[in-house]
mmCIF file of C-alpha atoms and ligand atoms in Angstrom:
data_model
loop_
_atom_site.group_PDB
_atom_site.id
_atom_site.type_symbol
_atom_site.label_atom_id
_atom_site.label_comp_id
_atom_site.label_asym_id
_atom_site.label_seq_id
_atom_site.Cartn_x
_atom_site.Cartn_y
_atom_site.Cartn_z
ATOM 1 C CA UNK W 1 -5.253 -22.266 26.531
ATOM 2 C CA UNK W 2 -6.409 -18.847 25.365
ATOM 3 C CA UNK W 3 -4.762 -17.995 22.077
ATOM 4 C CA UNK W 4 -5.125 -15.268 19.438
ATOM 5 C CA UNK W 5 -4.099 -15.932 15.852
ATOM 6 C CA UNK W 6 -3.062 -12.759 14.028
ATOM 7 C CA UNK W 7 -2.062 -12.351 10.415
ATOM 8 C CA UNK W 8 -3.040 -10.603 7.193
ATOM 9 C CA UNK W 9 -5.782 -11.905 4.880
ATOM 10 C CA UNK W 10 -4.363 -14.846 2.948
ATOM 11 C CA UNK W 11 -1.794 -15.863 5.585
ATOM 12 C CA UNK W 12 -3.651 -19.139 6.223
ATOM 13 C CA UNK W 13 -5.300 -18.156 9.508
ATOM 14 C CA UNK W 14 -8.520 -20.115 8.902
ATOM 15 C CA UNK W 15 -6.707 -23.361 8.033
ATOM 16 C CA UNK W 16 -4.217 -23.091 10.883
ATOM 17 C CA UNK W 17 -6.923 -22.040 13.359
ATOM 18 C CA UNK W 18 -8.884 -25.247 12.746
ATOM 19 C CA UNK W 19 -5.822 -27.499 13.063
ATOM 20 C CA UNK W 20 -4.244 -25.784 16.077
ATOM 21 C CA UNK W 21 -7.557 -25.515 17.956
ATOM 22 C CA UNK W 22 -8.156 -29.227 17.293
ATOM 23 C CA UNK W 23 -4.752 -30.090 18.746
ATOM 24 C CA UNK W 24 -5.352 -27.861 21.779
ATOM 25 C CA UNK W 25 -8.903 -29.147 22.305
ATOM 26 C CA UNK W 26 -10.422 -25.648 22.270
ATOM 27 C CA UNK W 27 -12.981 -24.079 19.880
ATOM 28 C CA UNK W 28 -11.660 -22.043 16.928
ATOM 29 C CA UNK W 29 -13.688 -18.845 16.908
ATOM 30 C CA UNK W 30 -13.547 -16.965 13.606
ATOM 31 C CA UNK W 31 -15.284 -13.591 13.494
ATOM 32 C CA UNK W 32 -15.213 -13.701 9.670
ATOM 33 C CA UNK W 33 -17.032 -17.085 9.704
ATOM 34 C CA UNK W 34 -19.612 -15.827 12.224
ATOM 35 C CA UNK W 35 -20.256 -12.743 10.079
ATOM 36 C CA UNK W 36 -20.517 -14.862 6.889
ATOM 37 C CA UNK W 37 -22.984 -17.246 8.587
ATOM 38 C CA UNK W 38 -25.093 -14.241 9.592
ATOM 39 C CA UNK W 39 -24.963 -12.848 6.054
ATOM 40 C CA UNK W 40 -26.162 -16.186 4.576
ATOM 41 C CA UNK W 41 -28.808 -16.507 7.304
ATOM 42 C CA UNK W 42 -29.951 -12.942 6.473
ATOM 43 C CA UNK W 43 -29.971 -11.924 10.129
ATOM 44 C CA UNK W 44 -29.996 -8.318 11.328
ATOM 45 C CA UNK W 45 -26.297 -8.656 12.285
ATOM 46 C CA UNK W 46 -25.535 -10.076 8.831
ATOM 47 C CA UNK W 47 -27.352 -7.221 7.108
ATOM 48 C CA UNK W 48 -25.319 -4.664 9.067
ATOM 49 C CA UNK W 49 -21.977 -6.472 8.584
ATOM 50 C CA UNK W 50 -22.378 -7.132 4.841
ATOM 51 C CA UNK W 51 -22.019 -3.485 3.839
ATOM 52 C CA UNK W 52 -18.568 -3.311 5.453
ATOM 53 C CA UNK W 53 -17.456 -6.785 4.387
ATOM 54 C CA UNK W 54 -18.313 -6.198 0.716
ATOM 55 C CA UNK W 55 -16.235 -3.020 0.774
ATOM 56 C CA UNK W 56 -13.300 -4.832 2.425
ATOM 57 C CA UNK W 57 -13.659 -2.620 5.503
ATOM 58 C CA UNK W 58 -13.791 -3.653 9.136
ATOM 59 C CA UNK W 59 -17.187 -4.051 10.752
ATOM 60 C CA UNK W 60 -17.416 -1.354 13.484
ATOM 61 C CA UNK W 61 -15.846 -2.296 16.832
ATOM 62 C CA UNK W 62 -19.067 -2.033 18.848
ATOM 63 C CA UNK W 63 -20.857 -4.598 16.657
ATOM 64 C CA UNK W 64 -17.858 -6.944 16.550
ATOM 65 C CA UNK W 65 -16.947 -6.732 20.249
ATOM 66 C CA UNK W 66 -20.536 -7.425 21.375
ATOM 67 C CA UNK W 67 -20.659 -10.459 19.092
ATOM 68 C CA UNK W 68 -17.344 -11.859 20.382
ATOM 69 C CA UNK W 69 -18.262 -11.276 24.034
ATOM 70 C CA UNK W 70 -21.436 -13.286 23.471
ATOM 71 C CA UNK W 71 -19.505 -16.100 21.783
ATOM 72 C CA UNK W 72 -16.811 -16.234 24.496
ATOM 73 C CA UNK W 73 -19.534 -16.562 27.145
ATOM 74 C CA UNK W 74 -20.745 -19.847 25.592
ATOM 75 C CA UNK W 75 -19.952 -22.992 27.565
ATOM 76 C CA UNK W 76 -17.407 -24.471 25.130
ATOM 77 C CA UNK W 77 -15.193 -21.363 25.346
ATOM 78 C CA UNK W 78 -14.945 -21.040 29.114
ATOM 79 C CA UNK W 79 -11.910 -23.354 29.359
ATOM 80 C CA UNK W 80 -10.024 -21.875 26.410
ATOM 81 C CA UNK W 81 -10.324 -20.760 22.795
ATOM 82 C CA UNK W 82 -8.412 -19.833 19.714
ATOM 83 C CA UNK W 83 -9.525 -16.525 18.197
ATOM 84 C CA UNK W 84 -9.113 -16.217 14.421
ATOM 85 C CA UNK W 85 -9.586 -12.728 12.974
ATOM 86 C CA UNK W 86 -10.206 -10.990 16.294
ATOM 87 C CA UNK W 87 -8.954 -8.590 17.540
ATOM 88 C CA UNK W 88 -8.287 -6.507 14.446
ATOM 89 C CA UNK W 89 -7.935 -3.072 16.060
ATOM 90 C CA UNK W 90 -6.201 -1.823 19.211
ATOM 91 C CA UNK W 91 -9.636 -0.904 20.634
ATOM 92 C CA UNK W 92 -10.810 -4.520 20.139
ATOM 93 C CA UNK W 93 -7.624 -5.809 21.821
ATOM 94 C CA UNK W 94 -8.193 -3.535 24.806
ATOM 95 C CA UNK W 95 -11.823 -4.649 25.121
ATOM 96 C CA UNK W 96 -10.766 -8.291 24.919
ATOM 97 C CA UNK W 97 -8.140 -7.763 27.618
ATOM 98 C CA UNK W 98 -10.641 -6.116 29.953
ATOM 99 C CA UNK W 99 -13.395 -8.708 29.418
ATOM 100 C CA UNK W 100 -10.914 -11.521 30.113
ATOM 101 C CA UNK W 101 -9.607 -9.656 33.177
ATOM 102 C CA UNK W 102 -13.177 -9.400 34.503
ATOM 103 C CA UNK W 103 -13.329 -13.202 34.320
ATOM 104 C CA UNK W 104 -9.911 -13.545 36.014
ATOM 105 C CA UNK W 105 -8.226 -14.701 32.804
ATOM 106 C CA UNK W 106 -5.658 -13.497 30.308
ATOM 107 C CA UNK W 107 -4.296 -14.590 26.966
ATOM 108 C CA UNK W 108 -1.559 -17.225 26.981
ATOM 109 C CA UNK W 109 -0.089 -16.482 23.564
ATOM 110 C CA UNK W 110 -0.598 -14.425 20.400
ATOM 111 C CA UNK W 111 0.616 -16.178 17.261
ATOM 112 C CA UNK W 112 1.273 -13.912 14.279
ATOM 113 C CA UNK W 113 1.435 -15.593 10.870
ATOM 114 C CA UNK W 114 3.998 -13.676 8.825
ATOM 115 C CA UNK W 115 3.811 -13.663 4.983
ATOM 116 C CA UNK W 116 5.072 -10.956 2.603
ATOM 117 C CA UNK W 117 2.507 -8.929 0.675
ATOM 118 C CA UNK W 118 3.304 -10.172 -2.885
ATOM 119 C CA UNK W 119 2.675 -13.730 -1.736
ATOM 120 C CA UNK W 120 -0.612 -12.667 -0.074
ATOM 121 C CA UNK W 121 -1.941 -11.070 -3.270
ATOM 122 C CA UNK W 122 -1.011 -14.236 -5.227
ATOM 123 C CA UNK W 123 -2.741 -16.487 -2.684
ATOM 124 C CA UNK W 124 -5.896 -14.378 -2.316
ATOM 125 C CA UNK W 125 -6.557 -13.932 -6.023
ATOM 126 C CA UNK W 126 -6.369 -17.714 -6.499
ATOM 127 C CA UNK W 127 -8.394 -18.630 -3.394
ATOM 128 C CA UNK W 128 -11.769 -20.362 -3.826
ATOM 129 C CA UNK W 129 -14.217 -21.820 -1.326
ATOM 130 C CA UNK W 130 -16.866 -24.524 -1.584
ATOM 131 C CA UNK W 131 -20.468 -23.220 -1.547
ATOM 132 C CA UNK W 132 -23.377 -25.563 -2.391
ATOM 133 C CA UNK W 133 -21.009 -27.999 -4.094
ATOM 134 C CA UNK W 134 -19.335 -25.327 -6.230
ATOM 135 C CA UNK W 135 -15.930 -23.663 -5.904
ATOM 136 C CA UNK W 136 -16.563 -19.898 -5.830
ATOM 137 C CA UNK W 137 -14.502 -16.799 -5.168
ATOM 138 C CA UNK W 138 -15.401 -14.853 -2.032
ATOM 139 C CA UNK W 139 -16.785 -11.426 -3.028
ATOM 140 C CA UNK W 140 -14.105 -9.787 -0.900
ATOM 141 C CA UNK W 141 -11.301 -11.764 -2.640
ATOM 142 C CA UNK W 142 -11.790 -9.771 -5.870
ATOM 143 C CA UNK W 143 -8.491 -7.953 -6.752
ATOM 144 C CA UNK W 144 -9.692 -4.414 -5.925
ATOM 145 C CA UNK W 145 -11.104 -5.461 -2.558
ATOM 146 C CA UNK W 146 -8.012 -7.547 -1.761
ATOM 147 C CA UNK W 147 -5.779 -4.501 -2.150
ATOM 148 C CA UNK W 148 -8.084 -2.501 0.080
ATOM 149 C CA UNK W 149 -8.214 -5.262 2.740
ATOM 150 C CA UNK W 150 -4.413 -5.382 2.833
ATOM 151 C CA UNK W 151 -4.330 -1.590 3.310
ATOM 152 C CA UNK W 152 -6.885 -1.872 6.132
ATOM 153 C CA UNK W 153 -4.709 -4.601 7.679
ATOM 154 C CA UNK W 154 -1.550 -2.454 7.484
ATOM 155 C CA UNK W 155 -3.258 0.573 8.975
ATOM 156 C CA UNK W 156 -5.584 -0.896 11.595
ATOM 157 C CA UNK W 157 -4.458 -4.425 12.465
ATOM 158 C CA UNK W 158 -0.657 -4.496 12.028
ATOM 159 C CA UNK W 159 -0.195 -2.198 15.104
ATOM 160 C CA UNK W 160 -1.448 -5.142 17.205
ATOM 161 C CA UNK W 161 1.996 -6.787 16.840
ATOM 162 C CA UNK W 162 3.535 -3.965 18.877
ATOM 163 C CA UNK W 163 0.653 -4.023 21.342
ATOM 164 C CA UNK W 164 1.079 -7.750 22.071
ATOM 165 C CA UNK W 165 4.868 -7.586 21.949
ATOM 166 C CA UNK W 166 4.603 -5.033 24.754
ATOM 167 C CA UNK W 167 2.497 -7.514 26.717
ATOM 168 C CA UNK W 168 5.150 -10.213 26.220
ATOM 169 C CA UNK W 169 2.656 -12.418 24.345
ATOM 170 C CA UNK W 170 3.704 -12.171 20.689
ATOM 171 C CA UNK W 171 5.184 -15.130 18.827
ATOM 172 C CA UNK W 172 5.834 -14.394 15.115
ATOM 173 C CA UNK W 173 5.505 -17.531 12.975
ATOM 174 C CA UNK W 174 6.981 -17.834 9.480
ATOM 175 C CA UNK W 175 3.862 -18.813 7.506
ATOM 176 C CA UNK W 176 5.623 -19.703 4.241
ATOM 177 C CA UNK W 177 5.839 -23.466 3.800
ATOM 178 C CA UNK W 178 3.521 -26.444 3.920
ATOM 179 C CA UNK W 179 0.461 -26.423 6.199
ATOM 180 C CA UNK W 180 2.167 -29.067 8.400
ATOM 181 C CA UNK W 181 5.380 -27.048 8.688
ATOM 182 C CA UNK W 182 3.519 -23.923 9.744
ATOM 183 C CA UNK W 183 1.421 -25.891 12.272
ATOM 184 C CA UNK W 184 4.488 -27.401 13.875
ATOM 185 C CA UNK W 185 6.168 -23.970 14.152
ATOM 186 C CA UNK W 186 2.990 -22.699 15.850
ATOM 187 C CA UNK W 187 2.800 -25.663 18.236
ATOM 188 C CA UNK W 188 6.454 -25.145 19.178
ATOM 189 C CA UNK W 189 5.746 -21.477 19.931
ATOM 190 C CA UNK W 190 2.861 -22.604 22.156
ATOM 191 C CA UNK W 191 5.157 -25.019 23.961
ATOM 192 C CA UNK W 192 2.884 -27.918 23.062
ATOM 193 C CA UNK W 193 4.410 -31.321 22.299
ATOM 194 C CA UNK W 194 3.182 -33.656 19.548
ATOM 195 C CA UNK W 195 0.783 -35.404 21.943
ATOM 196 C CA UNK W 196 -1.011 -32.126 22.695
ATOM 197 C CA UNK W 197 0.499 -31.879 26.181
ATOM 198 C CA UNK W 198 1.399 -28.312 27.183
ATOM 199 C CA UNK W 199 4.946 -27.534 28.305
ATOM 200 C CA UNK W 200 6.824 -24.267 28.639
ATOM 201 C CA UNK W 201 6.103 -21.938 25.703
ATOM 202 C CA UNK W 202 9.189 -21.286 23.565
ATOM 203 C CA UNK W 203 10.850 -17.997 24.495
ATOM 204 C CA UNK W 204 9.864 -15.011 22.324
HETATM 205 P P1 AMP Z 301 -11.964 -12.822 7.538
HETATM 206 O O1 AMP Z 301 -12.697 -14.056 7.149
HETATM 207 O O2 AMP Z 301 -11.314 -12.927 8.896
HETATM 208 O O3 AMP Z 301 -11.005 -12.343 6.475
HETATM 209 O O4 AMP Z 301 -13.071 -11.658 7.695
HETATM 210 C C1 AMP Z 301 -13.874 -11.255 6.610
HETATM 211 C C2 AMP Z 301 -14.439 -9.863 6.880
HETATM 212 O O5 AMP Z 301 -15.246 -9.885 8.073
HETATM 213 C C3 AMP Z 301 -13.405 -8.770 7.136
HETATM 214 O O6 AMP Z 301 -12.866 -8.234 5.934
HETATM 215 C C4 AMP Z 301 -14.240 -7.761 7.915
HETATM 216 O O7 AMP Z 301 -15.120 -7.055 7.067
HETATM 217 C C5 AMP Z 301 -15.095 -8.664 8.799
HETATM 218 N N1 AMP Z 301 -14.408 -8.953 10.077
HETATM 219 C C6 AMP Z 301 -13.942 -10.161 10.520
HETATM 220 N N2 AMP Z 301 -13.383 -10.047 11.737
HETATM 221 C C7 AMP Z 301 -13.485 -8.733 12.090
HETATM 222 C C8 AMP Z 301 -13.081 -7.971 13.211
HETATM 223 N N3 AMP Z 301 -12.434 -8.536 14.248
HETATM 224 N N4 AMP Z 301 -13.360 -6.641 13.223
HETATM 225 C C9 AMP Z 301 -14.010 -6.064 12.206
HETATM 226 N N5 AMP Z 301 -14.400 -6.710 11.108
HETATM 227 C C10 AMP Z 301 -14.153 -8.032 11.029
#
C-alpha cells in the first residue's frame, strides 16, 4: 500500500505512522526524521535544512522533493510506503504524483489526522523527546515557533485536504482519543482488518 499521513504538528503523525506502517508491513518515511538525522550528522543537507527548521518554516520544495525521491527509490519502498510529513505543499503533492506515475503507481489513500488547534498547542508545548538518555524539548516546539508552525500548516499544508479530496483519496480521521482508538479508525479507513489483510477501503 502507498499511503500519505497528513495532519498538523502535534496531531500524533509520528506515533501513528510507526504503528500503521508496522501493521501494513511498509516503511514509515518521515521527512522530519530524515532532516533531524542530517542535522545531528552535520551533513550538507542538514546544514541547509536547519536554518528553516529552527525558524519553524518549511525546507524549500526542491531540497525536500529530491530527498524524498531518493528515499522512495530505495529497495524497501518499492512495494509500498507510508509517508509522514510529506507532502506539505501542493507543489510537493504534484511532484509526488508525477514521480509515482512515472513508476506506474499511485497513492492508495491519504489519511488526515484531525485535531483542533487549542489541543495542538497544549500537546506541542508539553511534548518531549528522548535524546542521549534525557527528555528534551525539540527546539521547534518552543511556544513562539509552535505558533508559527501552525500558521505555516494552515497556509501551506491545509490546502492539501482539498487537493486529495479532489483525487478521491482523502480519509479524515478523528485524532482525539487514545493511540489505539486512532489507529483502529485509520486501519478501518484503509480497509485493513485486524490481521493486516487488506479489504475494500471504507467509503470516503
Ligand atoms: P516534522 O517532524 O514533520 O514536524 O518536521 C520538522 C520540520 O522539518 C518542519 O517544521 C520543516 O521545517 C521540516 N520538514 C519536514 N517535512 C517537510 C516537508 N515535507 N517540506 C518542507 N519541510 C519539511
